[in-house]
């Protein structure tokens, strides 16, 4: 199956459910991204800043880029001019820097709070209490150049289906709680980014509004051609 065929398969399934497809193009060459673009895909997710910046520079300007990987505060400035959605906000410190760089670029940057749902030590993300604390803070209240539009979560690797299901359910409950407490009147707070190649159907059943799919669109990830931070 070609990249275009794979995309087509997802498109009909996701369109029907009004779920947005983020094509995860990390470690893929720009020509693979272009192939997906030519097949109609406009939203791409990357998880390394340097790789994202290099691709953004050579690919069509109407691509909507999402950052889905851990973001260091000192790298925010490189993506602030063009990024459409930062899905991986995992601290108040990072959000503060995004707000600052967005202001410098005279724009508002949409963000998701990455919530820790996996049963693993290795995943980044905020606990529920930390997310609430961030949203309650005076610092957040004063931010003019960021907008929190929802939450993102990554389920445990290699988990049994039952566990993955519980993790997605947990994220949905957290989303609902945050919505009621902080964004009751904010229509823009509506995104739940959960689901990848292996578990997107489960995620959609649990209320996902965007799925992040890489390997089953692009095939196996290429050798890391880009310098990793
Ligand atoms: C790599 C990655 C994906 C895509 O994973 P696949 O299994 O290739 O679909 C989704 N989300 C995040 C945060 C990732 O790093």
Short mmCIF file of C-alpha atoms in Angstrom, two decimals, residues 89-172:
data_model
loop_
_atom_site.label_atom_id
_atom_site.label_comp_id
_atom_site.label_asym_id
_atom_site.label_seq_id
_atom_site.Cartn_x
_atom_site.Cartn_y
_atom_site.Cartn_z
CA UNK A 89 2.62 21.20 27.24
CA UNK A 90 3.76 19.52 30.43
CA UNK A 91 4.68 22.37 32.77
CA UNK A 92 3.76 25.92 33.72
CA UNK A 93 7.34 26.93 32.98
CA UNK A 94 6.99 25.70 29.39
CA UNK A 95 3.62 27.38 28.92
CA UNK A 96 5.09 30.63 30.25
CA UNK A 97 7.83 30.49 27.62
CA UNK A 98 5.36 29.65 24.84
CA UNK A 99 3.28 32.65 25.88
CA UNK A 100 6.37 34.88 25.78
CA UNK A 101 7.52 33.68 22.36
CA UNK A 102 3.98 33.88 20.96
CA UNK A 103 3.78 37.50 22.10
CA UNK A 104 7.08 38.24 20.36
CA UNK A 105 5.55 36.84 17.17
CA UNK A 106 2.32 38.78 17.76
CA UNK A 107 0.20 35.65 17.78
CA UNK A 108 -1.77 33.32 20.00
CA UNK A 109 -0.50 29.73 20.09
CA UNK A 110 -2.98 26.91 20.67
CA UNK A 111 -1.82 24.25 23.11
CA UNK A 112 -2.93 20.97 24.64
CA UNK A 113 -2.04 19.97 28.17
CA UNK A 114 -0.27 16.63 28.00
CA UNK A 115 -1.75 14.51 30.74
CA UNK A 116 0.11 11.57 32.18
CA UNK A 117 -2.07 8.48 31.79
CA UNK A 118 0.45 5.70 31.19
CA UNK A 119 1.59 3.23 33.75
CA UNK A 120 5.24 3.99 33.02
CA UNK A 121 7.96 6.18 34.40
CA UNK A 122 9.20 7.30 31.02
CA UNK A 123 6.31 9.35 29.68
CA UNK A 124 6.16 13.10 30.09
CA UNK A 125 2.99 14.78 31.18
CA UNK A 126 1.09 16.50 33.95
CA UNK A 127 -0.78 14.63 36.64
CA UNK A 128 -4.40 15.69 37.04
CA UNK A 129 -3.60 17.71 40.17
CA UNK A 130 -0.72 19.44 38.41
CA UNK A 131 -2.95 20.34 35.47
CA UNK A 132 -5.52 21.83 37.84
CA UNK A 133 -2.82 23.73 39.69
CA UNK A 134 -1.53 25.17 36.41
CA UNK A 135 -5.00 26.24 35.32
CA UNK A 136 -5.67 27.86 38.72
CA UNK A 137 -2.42 29.79 38.77
CA UNK A 138 -2.24 33.58 38.55
CA UNK A 139 0.51 33.16 35.96
CA UNK A 140 -1.82 31.28 33.63
CA UNK A 141 -4.63 33.76 34.20
CA UNK A 142 -2.36 36.55 33.01
CA UNK A 143 -1.29 34.84 29.77
CA UNK A 144 -2.59 36.60 26.67
CA UNK A 145 -0.84 34.69 23.92
CA UNK A 146 -1.66 31.03 24.56
CA UNK A 147 -4.97 29.22 24.38
CA UNK A 148 -5.52 25.80 25.93
CA UNK A 149 -7.79 23.95 23.51
CA UNK A 150 -7.78 20.52 25.14
CA UNK A 151 -5.71 17.62 26.42
CA UNK A 152 -3.39 14.99 25.01
CA UNK A 153 -2.39 11.61 26.36
CA UNK A 154 -0.19 8.68 25.39
CA UNK A 155 -1.27 5.23 26.55
CA UNK A 156 1.22 2.72 27.93
CA UNK A 157 3.35 0.88 25.42
CA UNK A 158 2.59 -2.78 24.89
CA UNK A 159 -0.33 -2.73 27.30
CA UNK A 160 -3.23 -5.14 27.20
CA UNK A 161 -6.28 -3.72 25.49
CA UNK A 162 -8.11 -3.52 28.79
CA UNK A 163 -5.45 -1.28 30.29
CA UNK A 164 -5.28 0.97 27.24
CA UNK A 165 -9.04 1.32 27.43
CA UNK A 166 -8.83 2.34 31.10
CA UNK A 167 -6.17 4.93 30.30
CA UNK A 168 -8.27 6.48 27.54
CA UNK A 169 -11.32 6.49 29.79
CA UNK A 170 -9.27 8.24 32.44
CA UNK A 171 -8.20 10.95 29.99
CA UNK A 172 -11.81 11.53 28.94
#
